[in-house]
Amino acid sequence: MVDLPRRSLIAGIAALGATACSKINESPATKGLFKAAEDGHRALHRALASKQGMAKEFRPDQRSPTFRGNGSVTVADPFYQQQLASGFPDWRLAVTGLVEQPLALSLAEVKALPQRTQITRHDCVEGWSAIGEWQGPQLAHLLDAAKVKKEAKFIVFRCADTLYGRDYYESIDMVDAYHPQTIIAHSLNGEPLPEKNGAPLRMRIERQLGYKQAKYVKAIEAVESFDKIGQGGGGFWEDVAGYQWYAGV
Ligand SMILES: Nc1nc2c(c(=O)[nH]1)N[C@H]1C(S)=C(S)[C@@H](COP(=O)(O)O)O[C@H]1N2
Ligand SMILES: [Mo]
């Protein structure tokens, strides 16, 4: 496992060296090396993510009887409300930014991807926790389908709600983006997400705190930097209250 990215990385370094000479750069062999560098980029993030360990998972009988809603518990946008009332038939999840193949997925398409189910504990900095069962595809599947470019360093989640007059958003690095427990959940405890918990789609990034778990996700954007997004803090609470961008549990 770890061997593969290492070999690709060496190929990548060789390819980068070749940029100094424009003639060599054009050769099909060198193009092959650039391709290897890109594969190495993805494989490296995957290897790092799986090395960093998994968040604890729980048994079904350990689930909290209720999972409270916190922060935004409703979305004011009229299109959202109309979609909520009818089961989100025209809702689309966009995958944009530094990708070769932008996507706009329906809820049915998200549910048709390979699914992961995980029972985890959510910890909010306000001093409460809850254990819930989440289901949805791994973010890695979407990023692969969209072919994230090698310049991408972060994934930004754009949400449909506003809080204190600002758009809620969050961001994570590529190691967390490719982590096996990073999923786009469409259900909680076997039911479609209620509005208060982020319908129709919300993130679960299980090694981080509650405020990173973006609800009402409408777009996933691959970026090189989040300096120019919001106030530049990388997320709503990071901007508003100076919360840590990396919110490890
Ligand atoms: N879009 C959006 N996502 C959000 C929030 C929010 O207000 N808007 N609140 C965050 C905080 S602080 C917490 S603790 C969790 C709460 O998730 P829950 O409502 O499912 O309990 O969502 C996080 N994600
Ligand atoms: Mo929170």
Tab-separated table of C-alpha atoms and ligand atoms in Angstrom:
chain	number	residue	atom	x	y	z
A	1	MET	CA	0.000	0.000	0.000
A	2	VAL	CA	2.583	2.547	1.122
A	3	ASP	CA	4.999	1.364	-1.559
A	4	LEU	CA	2.824	2.493	-4.455
A	5	PRO	CA	2.564	6.218	-3.666
A	6	ARG	CA	6.259	6.301	-2.876
A	7	ARG	CA	7.149	4.991	-6.322
A	8	SER	CA	4.672	7.387	-7.932
A	9	LEU	CA	6.163	10.240	-5.950
A	10	ILE	CA	9.631	9.489	-7.300
A	11	ALA	CA	8.149	9.534	-10.812
A	12	GLY	CA	6.468	12.820	-9.892
A	13	ILE	CA	9.706	14.392	-8.758
A	14	ALA	CA	11.383	13.265	-11.995
A	15	ALA	CA	8.511	14.810	-13.957
A	16	LEU	CA	8.809	18.100	-12.075
A	17	GLY	CA	12.526	18.185	-12.877
A	18	ALA	CA	11.661	17.876	-16.563
A	19	THR	CA	9.673	21.149	-16.531
A	20	ALA	CA	12.983	23.027	-16.804
A	21	CYS	CA	13.378	21.686	-20.340
A	22	SER	CA	10.392	22.464	-22.539
A	23	LYS	CA	11.287	19.928	-25.294
A	24	ILE	CA	11.384	16.962	-22.928
A	25	ASN	CA	8.194	18.260	-21.374
A	26	GLU	CA	6.264	17.632	-24.598
A	27	SER	CA	7.258	13.974	-24.989
A	28	PRO	CA	4.608	11.296	-24.431
A	29	ALA	CA	6.890	9.591	-21.899
A	30	THR	CA	6.962	12.760	-19.774
A	31	LYS	CA	3.214	13.145	-20.024
A	32	GLY	CA	3.035	9.628	-18.603
A	33	LEU	CA	5.169	10.778	-15.689
A	34	PHE	CA	2.864	13.717	-14.996
A	35	LYS	CA	-0.027	11.291	-14.951
A	36	ALA	CA	1.889	9.172	-12.448
A	37	ALA	CA	2.476	12.270	-10.319
A	38	GLU	CA	-1.256	12.913	-10.180
A	39	ASP	CA	-2.038	9.329	-9.265
A	40	GLY	CA	0.675	9.578	-6.621
A	41	HIS	CA	-1.018	12.676	-5.173
A	42	ARG	CA	-4.304	10.826	-4.658
A	43	ALA	CA	-2.685	7.591	-3.503
A	44	LEU	CA	-0.543	9.495	-1.000
A	45	HIS	CA	-3.553	11.223	0.583
A	46	ARG	CA	-5.346	7.888	0.799
A	47	ALA	CA	-2.345	6.200	2.406
A	48	LEU	CA	-1.954	9.051	4.921
A	49	ALA	CA	-5.671	9.081	5.716
A	50	SER	CA	-5.814	5.354	6.399
A	51	LYS	CA	-2.634	5.538	8.504
A	52	GLN	CA	-4.094	8.197	10.783
A	53	GLY	CA	-6.669	5.840	12.197
A	54	MET	CA	-10.387	5.695	12.480
A	55	ALA	CA	-12.813	7.422	14.812
A	56	LYS	CA	-14.512	5.032	17.237
A	57	GLU	CA	-17.656	3.383	15.931
A	58	PHE	CA	-20.504	2.242	18.180
A	59	ARG	CA	-23.162	-0.505	18.312
A	60	PRO	CA	-26.744	0.183	17.191
A	61	ASP	CA	-28.006	-0.078	20.805
A	62	GLN	CA	-25.640	2.751	21.804
A	63	ARG	CA	-27.350	5.295	19.551
A	64	SER	CA	-28.836	8.325	21.316
A	65	PRO	CA	-32.641	8.216	21.433
A	66	THR	CA	-32.754	11.699	19.918
A	67	PHE	CA	-30.183	13.628	17.927
A	68	ARG	CA	-30.717	17.317	18.607
A	69	GLY	CA	-30.443	20.006	15.970
A	70	ASN	CA	-27.922	22.766	16.606
A	71	GLY	CA	-26.951	26.016	14.862
A	72	SER	CA	-29.263	26.393	11.891
A	73	VAL	CA	-32.224	24.039	12.234
A	74	THR	CA	-34.134	25.417	9.266
A	75	VAL	CA	-33.242	26.947	5.888
A	76	ALA	CA	-34.971	30.155	4.799
A	77	ASP	CA	-34.347	29.799	1.048
A	78	PRO	CA	-37.736	29.353	-0.739
A	79	PHE	CA	-36.332	26.859	-3.272
A	80	TYR	CA	-34.996	24.766	-0.400
A	81	GLN	CA	-38.373	24.824	1.374
A	82	GLN	CA	-40.203	23.828	-1.802
A	83	GLN	CA	-37.746	20.958	-2.364
A	84	LEU	CA	-37.981	19.836	1.272
A	85	ALA	CA	-41.765	19.592	0.946
A	86	SER	CA	-41.497	17.361	-2.129
A	87	GLY	CA	-38.519	15.080	-1.279
A	88	PHE	CA	-35.805	17.111	-3.058
A	89	PRO	CA	-36.557	15.937	-6.652
A	90	ASP	CA	-34.732	18.879	-8.273
A	91	TRP	CA	-31.981	19.320	-5.662
A	92	ARG	CA	-28.448	19.011	-7.040
A	93	LEU	CA	-25.146	18.542	-5.260
A	94	ALA	CA	-22.465	20.357	-7.266
A	95	VAL	CA	-18.846	19.215	-7.306
A	96	THR	CA	-16.842	22.144	-8.686
A	97	GLY	CA	-13.606	24.111	-8.525
A	98	LEU	CA	-10.296	22.425	-9.331
A	99	VAL	CA	-11.807	19.334	-10.973
A	100	GLU	CA	-11.561	18.012	-14.516
A	101	GLN	CA	-15.169	16.832	-14.546
A	102	PRO	CA	-17.627	19.086	-12.671
A	103	LEU	CA	-20.682	17.195	-11.404
A	104	ALA	CA	-24.269	18.044	-10.482
A	105	LEU	CA	-25.722	15.005	-8.732
A	106	SER	CA	-29.335	14.336	-7.831
A	107	LEU	CA	-30.148	12.802	-4.471
A	108	ALA	CA	-30.945	9.531	-6.284
A	109	GLU	CA	-27.477	9.561	-7.869
A	110	VAL	CA	-25.838	10.163	-4.483
A	111	LYS	CA	-27.786	7.221	-3.032
A	112	ALA	CA	-26.789	4.999	-5.995
A	113	LEU	CA	-23.062	5.332	-5.197
A	114	PRO	CA	-21.420	2.693	-2.950
A	115	GLN	CA	-22.591	3.458	0.587
A	116	ARG	CA	-20.980	3.479	4.022
A	117	THR	CA	-22.877	3.247	7.304
A	118	GLN	CA	-21.184	4.384	10.521
A	119	ILE	CA	-22.330	4.879	14.106
A	120	THR	CA	-20.265	7.654	15.632
A	121	ARG	CA	-20.266	10.223	18.407
A	122	HIS	CA	-20.784	13.875	17.532
A	123	ASP	CA	-19.115	16.295	19.953
A	124	CYS	CA	-20.233	19.927	19.970
A	125	VAL	CA	-17.996	22.561	21.570
A	126	GLU	CA	-21.083	23.915	23.310
A	127	GLY	CA	-20.886	20.895	25.588
A	128	TRP	CA	-23.123	18.149	24.294
A	129	SER	CA	-22.598	14.868	22.437
A	130	ALA	CA	-24.855	12.443	20.605
A	131	ILE	CA	-24.338	9.068	18.952
A	132	GLY	CA	-25.994	8.587	15.572
A	133	GLU	CA	-25.934	6.201	12.621
A	134	TRP	CA	-25.106	7.919	9.350
A	135	GLN	CA	-25.277	6.594	5.818
A	136	GLY	CA	-23.963	7.912	2.522
A	137	PRO	CA	-21.162	7.628	-0.044
A	138	GLN	CA	-17.557	8.352	0.877
A	139	LEU	CA	-16.448	11.804	-0.275
A	140	ALA	CA	-13.503	10.031	-1.967
A	141	HIS	CA	-15.931	8.475	-4.497
A	142	LEU	CA	-17.213	11.892	-5.555
A	143	LEU	CA	-13.731	13.382	-5.733
A	144	ASP	CA	-12.585	10.500	-7.919
A	145	ALA	CA	-15.616	10.833	-10.206
A	146	ALA	CA	-14.948	14.572	-10.573
A	147	LYS	CA	-11.197	13.978	-11.085
A	148	VAL	CA	-9.754	16.454	-8.618
A	149	LYS	CA	-6.748	18.295	-10.048
A	150	LYS	CA	-3.390	17.991	-8.361
A	151	GLU	CA	-3.284	21.697	-7.390
A	152	ALA	CA	-6.280	21.179	-5.083
A	153	LYS	CA	-5.274	21.339	-1.417
A	154	PHE	CA	-8.640	21.757	0.330
A	155	ILE	CA	-12.271	20.821	-0.072
A	156	VAL	CA	-14.842	23.508	0.724
A	157	PHE	CA	-18.459	22.734	1.603
A	158	ARG	CA	-21.049	25.373	0.662
A	159	CYS	CA	-24.300	25.214	2.625
A	160	ALA	CA	-27.824	26.370	1.822
A	161	ASP	CA	-28.442	28.129	5.165
A	162	THR	CA	-27.342	31.430	6.563
A	163	LEU	CA	-26.546	32.074	10.208
A	164	TYR	CA	-26.264	35.637	11.572
A	165	GLY	CA	-26.647	36.794	7.967
A	166	ARG	CA	-23.667	34.842	6.634
A	167	ASP	CA	-23.500	31.771	4.405
A	168	TYR	CA	-22.424	28.740	6.426
A	169	TYR	CA	-19.393	26.984	4.926
A	170	GLU	CA	-16.585	24.720	6.037
A	171	SER	CA	-13.362	23.265	4.648
A	172	ILE	CA	-11.036	20.315	5.207
A	173	ASP	CA	-7.664	19.197	3.864
A	174	MET	CA	-7.169	16.350	1.387
A	175	VAL	CA	-6.151	13.855	4.075
A	176	ASP	CA	-9.538	14.225	5.782
A	177	ALA	CA	-11.280	14.460	2.385
A	178	TYR	CA	-10.034	10.970	1.445
A	179	HIS	CA	-10.495	9.494	4.939
A	180	PRO	CA	-12.713	6.372	4.832
A	181	GLN	CA	-15.114	7.819	7.443
A	182	THR	CA	-15.636	11.099	5.576
A	183	ILE	CA	-19.075	10.618	4.041
A	184	ILE	CA	-21.880	12.702	2.603
A	185	ALA	CA	-24.785	11.489	4.701
A	186	HIS	CA	-28.362	11.388	3.452
A	187	SER	CA	-29.752	9.439	6.379
A	188	LEU	CA	-29.640	9.412	10.168
A	189	ASN	CA	-30.647	6.301	12.106
A	190	GLY	CA	-32.067	4.721	8.951
A	191	GLU	CA	-34.328	7.656	8.016
A	192	PRO	CA	-33.801	10.487	5.510
A	193	LEU	CA	-32.128	13.414	7.302
A	194	PRO	CA	-34.637	15.653	9.071
A	195	GLU	CA	-34.395	19.352	8.233
A	196	LYS	CA	-32.882	20.151	11.638
A	197	ASN	CA	-29.991	17.719	11.007
A	198	GLY	CA	-29.113	19.007	7.500
A	199	ALA	CA	-31.494	17.553	4.875
A	200	PRO	CA	-30.962	16.405	2.229
A	201	LEU	CA	-27.150	16.020	2.549
A	202	ARG	CA	-24.657	16.809	5.298
A	203	MET	CA	-21.011	16.009	5.917
A	204	ARG	CA	-19.690	13.563	8.470
A	205	ILE	CA	-15.977	14.087	9.113
A	206	GLU	CA	-15.672	11.852	12.091
A	207	ARG	CA	-12.329	12.855	13.569
A	208	GLN	CA	-13.395	16.468	13.976
A	209	LEU	CA	-15.801	18.469	16.144
A	210	GLY	CA	-19.441	19.329	15.514
A	211	TYR	CA	-19.024	22.638	13.729
A	212	LYS	CA	-17.016	20.975	10.908
A	213	GLN	CA	-20.029	18.719	10.118
A	214	ALA	CA	-21.545	20.982	7.437
A	215	LYS	CA	-25.320	20.572	6.987
A	216	TYR	CA	-27.482	21.440	3.936
A	217	VAL	CA	-24.468	20.930	1.625
A	218	LYS	CA	-25.228	22.179	-1.875
A	219	ALA	CA	-21.727	22.366	-3.321
A	220	ILE	CA	-18.359	20.724	-2.803
A	221	GLU	CA	-15.500	22.804	-4.177
A	222	ALA	CA	-11.868	21.794	-4.641
A	223	VAL	CA	-9.590	24.800	-4.023
A	224	GLU	CA	-5.911	25.589	-3.715
A	225	SER	CA	-6.495	28.033	-0.851
A	226	PHE	CA	-9.461	29.326	1.168
A	227	ASP	CA	-7.910	32.753	1.850
A	228	LYS	CA	-10.485	34.547	-0.308
A	229	ILE	CA	-13.550	32.591	0.854
A	230	GLY	CA	-15.660	34.211	3.582
A	231	GLN	CA	-13.240	35.981	5.947
A	232	GLY	CA	-10.457	33.560	5.055
A	233	GLY	CA	-10.684	31.402	8.184
A	234	GLY	CA	-11.816	28.289	6.324
A	235	GLY	CA	-15.247	28.074	7.908
A	236	PHE	CA	-18.179	29.911	9.456
A	237	TRP	CA	-17.183	29.547	13.120
A	238	GLU	CA	-13.508	30.010	12.288
A	239	ASP	CA	-14.455	33.416	10.775
A	240	VAL	CA	-17.035	34.473	13.369
A	241	ALA	CA	-15.525	33.245	16.619
A	242	GLY	CA	-11.932	32.277	15.823
A	243	TYR	CA	-12.570	28.550	16.316
A	244	GLN	CA	-9.703	26.265	15.297
A	245	TRP	CA	-9.733	25.286	11.603
A	246	TYR	CA	-8.476	21.813	12.505
A	247	ALA	CA	-10.964	20.710	15.134
A	248	GLY	CA	-9.645	17.270	16.107
A	249	VAL	CA	-11.775	15.356	18.597
B	1	LIG	N1	-24.929	24.449	7.443
B	1	LIG	C1	-24.698	24.353	8.769
B	1	LIG	N2	-23.957	23.339	9.210
B	1	LIG	C2	-23.719	23.214	10.532
B	1	LIG	C3	-24.201	24.152	11.483
B	1	LIG	C4	-24.993	25.221	10.965
B	1	LIG	O1	-25.477	26.089	11.712
B	1	LIG	N3	-25.216	25.283	9.600
B	1	LIG	N4	-23.897	24.007	12.821
B	1	LIG	C5	-22.745	23.163	13.165
B	1	LIG	C6	-22.642	22.794	14.583
B	1	LIG	S1	-21.948	23.902	15.650
B	1	LIG	C7	-22.974	21.555	15.023
B	1	LIG	S2	-22.714	21.057	16.634
B	1	LIG	C8	-23.611	20.580	14.125
B	1	LIG	C9	-24.971	20.205	14.656
B	1	LIG	O2	-25.503	19.167	13.891
B	1	LIG	P1	-26.976	18.717	14.224
B	1	LIG	O3	-27.878	19.888	14.003
B	1	LIG	O4	-27.268	17.567	13.333
B	1	LIG	O5	-26.983	18.325	15.693
B	1	LIG	O6	-23.781	21.058	12.803
B	1	LIG	C10	-22.751	21.893	12.340
B	1	LIG	N5	-22.975	22.160	10.942
B	2	MO	MO	-21.443	22.719	17.570
